Amino acid sequence: MIRDAWLLPGSAAIDLCYRLAQAGWELWWVPQAQVIHYGGASSRQAAEAMYLQLYRSKVQFYRKFGGERRARRFKRLVRLAYWPRLAAATLAAAATARPVPEKQIYRRLLAELPHF
């Protein structure tokens, strides 16, 4: 299971850690550890899609381990957190007359969240 963990998509590392802890494994957090991801340049171009996939994976995690009710509760919390962010980004864009990249991501997340 651990050998193939790198093949898992989205928030699979959280899923894996959760299942390992349930199985009695001892998990360690090492804040000094560093990861170098050489694919970062291409991921910047797909930031919006990756952001949406992150939240899609989180909803899937809550649905898998907590049921539909917990997944709905998580989505409500995300909406509560992101409506003010969208409002702030909209105000910032209006005040500076410049586009705020996060505004589009927040808007799309809030639009697609019910379908996750």
Short mmCIF file of C-alpha atoms in Angstrom, two decimals:
data_model
loop_
_atom_site.label_atom_id
_atom_site.label_comp_id
_atom_site.label_asym_id
_atom_site.label_seq_id
_atom_site.Cartn_x
_atom_site.Cartn_y
_atom_site.Cartn_z
CA MET A 1 0.00 0.00 0.00
CA ILE A 2 2.72 2.48 0.95
CA ARG A 3 4.88 1.58 -2.03
CA ASP A 4 2.16 2.77 -4.45
CA ALA A 5 1.04 5.82 -2.45
CA TRP A 6 2.62 8.23 -4.91
CA LEU A 7 0.14 7.05 -7.56
CA LEU A 8 -2.84 8.39 -5.63
CA PRO A 9 -4.48 11.68 -6.74
CA GLY A 10 -5.60 14.76 -4.84
CA SER A 11 -5.47 14.71 -1.05
CA ALA A 12 -4.53 11.05 -1.05
CA ALA A 13 -1.68 11.62 1.42
CA ILE A 14 -4.24 12.67 4.02
CA ASP A 15 -6.37 9.66 3.15
CA LEU A 16 -3.33 7.37 3.44
CA CYS A 17 -2.27 8.83 6.81
CA TYR A 18 -5.80 8.50 8.14
CA ARG A 19 -6.01 4.84 7.10
CA LEU A 20 -2.55 4.06 8.48
CA ALA A 21 -3.46 5.64 11.84
CA GLN A 22 -6.67 3.60 11.93
CA ALA A 23 -4.59 0.48 11.29
CA GLY A 24 -2.40 1.28 14.32
CA TRP A 25 0.63 2.73 12.55
CA GLU A 26 2.61 5.49 14.25
CA LEU A 27 2.76 8.62 12.09
CA TRP A 28 5.49 11.22 12.32
CA TRP A 29 5.43 14.83 11.19
CA VAL A 30 8.85 16.21 10.25
CA PRO A 31 8.64 19.98 9.72
CA GLN A 32 12.28 20.14 8.57
CA ALA A 33 11.56 17.88 5.59
CA GLN A 34 11.68 19.53 2.18
CA VAL A 35 10.14 18.48 -1.10
CA ILE A 36 11.42 19.73 -4.42
CA HIS A 37 8.85 19.51 -7.19
CA TYR A 38 10.39 20.23 -10.56
CA GLY A 39 7.00 20.27 -12.27
CA GLY A 40 6.06 23.50 -10.49
CA ALA A 41 6.39 25.70 -13.55
CA SER A 42 3.64 23.88 -15.41
CA SER A 43 1.46 23.68 -12.31
CA ARG A 44 1.36 27.48 -12.06
CA GLN A 45 -0.44 27.51 -15.40
CA ALA A 46 -3.06 25.10 -14.06
CA ALA A 47 -3.42 26.71 -10.63
CA GLU A 48 -7.19 27.14 -10.88
CA ALA A 49 -7.80 23.52 -11.88
CA MET A 50 -5.48 22.29 -9.13
CA TYR A 51 -7.23 24.47 -6.54
CA LEU A 52 -10.61 23.06 -7.53
CA GLN A 53 -9.26 19.51 -7.47
CA LEU A 54 -7.89 20.09 -3.98
CA TYR A 55 -11.35 20.94 -2.66
CA ARG A 56 -12.97 18.17 -4.70
CA SER A 57 -10.56 15.73 -3.01
CA LYS A 58 -11.29 17.16 0.43
CA VAL A 59 -15.04 16.72 -0.08
CA GLN A 60 -14.39 13.17 -1.27
CA PHE A 61 -12.32 12.49 1.87
CA TYR A 62 -15.09 13.71 4.18
CA ARG A 63 -17.68 11.73 2.24
CA LYS A 64 -15.55 8.57 2.36
CA PHE A 65 -14.72 8.68 6.07
CA GLY A 66 -17.60 10.70 7.52
CA GLY A 67 -20.52 10.13 5.22
CA GLU A 68 -22.62 12.47 3.13
CA ARG A 69 -23.68 14.55 6.13
CA ARG A 70 -20.09 15.41 7.06
CA ALA A 71 -19.27 16.19 3.42
CA ARG A 72 -22.22 18.62 3.26
CA ARG A 73 -21.10 20.24 6.53
CA PHE A 74 -17.58 20.69 5.14
CA LYS A 75 -18.97 22.30 1.98
CA ARG A 76 -21.01 24.72 4.11
CA LEU A 77 -17.86 25.70 6.01
CA VAL A 78 -15.99 26.27 2.75
CA ARG A 79 -18.81 28.52 1.51
CA LEU A 80 -18.73 30.48 4.79
CA ALA A 81 -14.97 30.93 4.42
CA TYR A 82 -14.94 31.82 0.72
CA TRP A 83 -17.86 34.25 0.33
CA PRO A 84 -15.97 36.91 2.37
CA ARG A 85 -12.79 36.19 0.39
CA LEU A 86 -14.65 36.67 -2.88
CA ALA A 87 -16.16 39.92 -1.58
CA ALA A 88 -12.73 41.19 -0.50
CA ALA A 89 -11.17 40.25 -3.85
CA THR A 90 -14.01 42.00 -5.69
CA LEU A 91 -13.54 45.16 -3.61
CA ALA A 92 -9.76 45.03 -4.11
CA ALA A 93 -10.20 44.70 -7.87
CA ALA A 94 -12.60 47.66 -7.93
CA ALA A 95 -10.36 49.81 -5.71
CA THR A 96 -7.18 49.18 -7.69
CA ALA A 97 -8.73 48.87 -11.16
CA ARG A 98 -6.60 45.75 -11.60
CA PRO A 99 -7.68 42.15 -11.89
CA VAL A 100 -7.28 40.05 -8.75
CA PRO A 101 -6.43 36.48 -9.86
CA GLU A 102 -7.94 34.91 -6.75
CA LYS A 103 -11.33 36.43 -7.55
CA GLN A 104 -11.91 34.07 -10.49
CA ILE A 105 -10.74 31.04 -8.50
CA TYR A 106 -12.99 31.88 -5.54
CA ARG A 107 -15.96 32.49 -7.82
CA ARG A 108 -15.45 29.20 -9.63
CA LEU A 109 -14.96 27.25 -6.39
CA LEU A 110 -18.22 28.61 -4.98
CA ALA A 111 -20.04 27.84 -8.24
CA GLU A 112 -18.75 24.27 -8.55
CA LEU A 113 -18.74 23.32 -4.86
CA PRO A 114 -22.36 22.04 -4.82
CA HIS A 115 -21.42 19.54 -7.55
CA PHE A 116 -18.44 18.03 -5.70
#
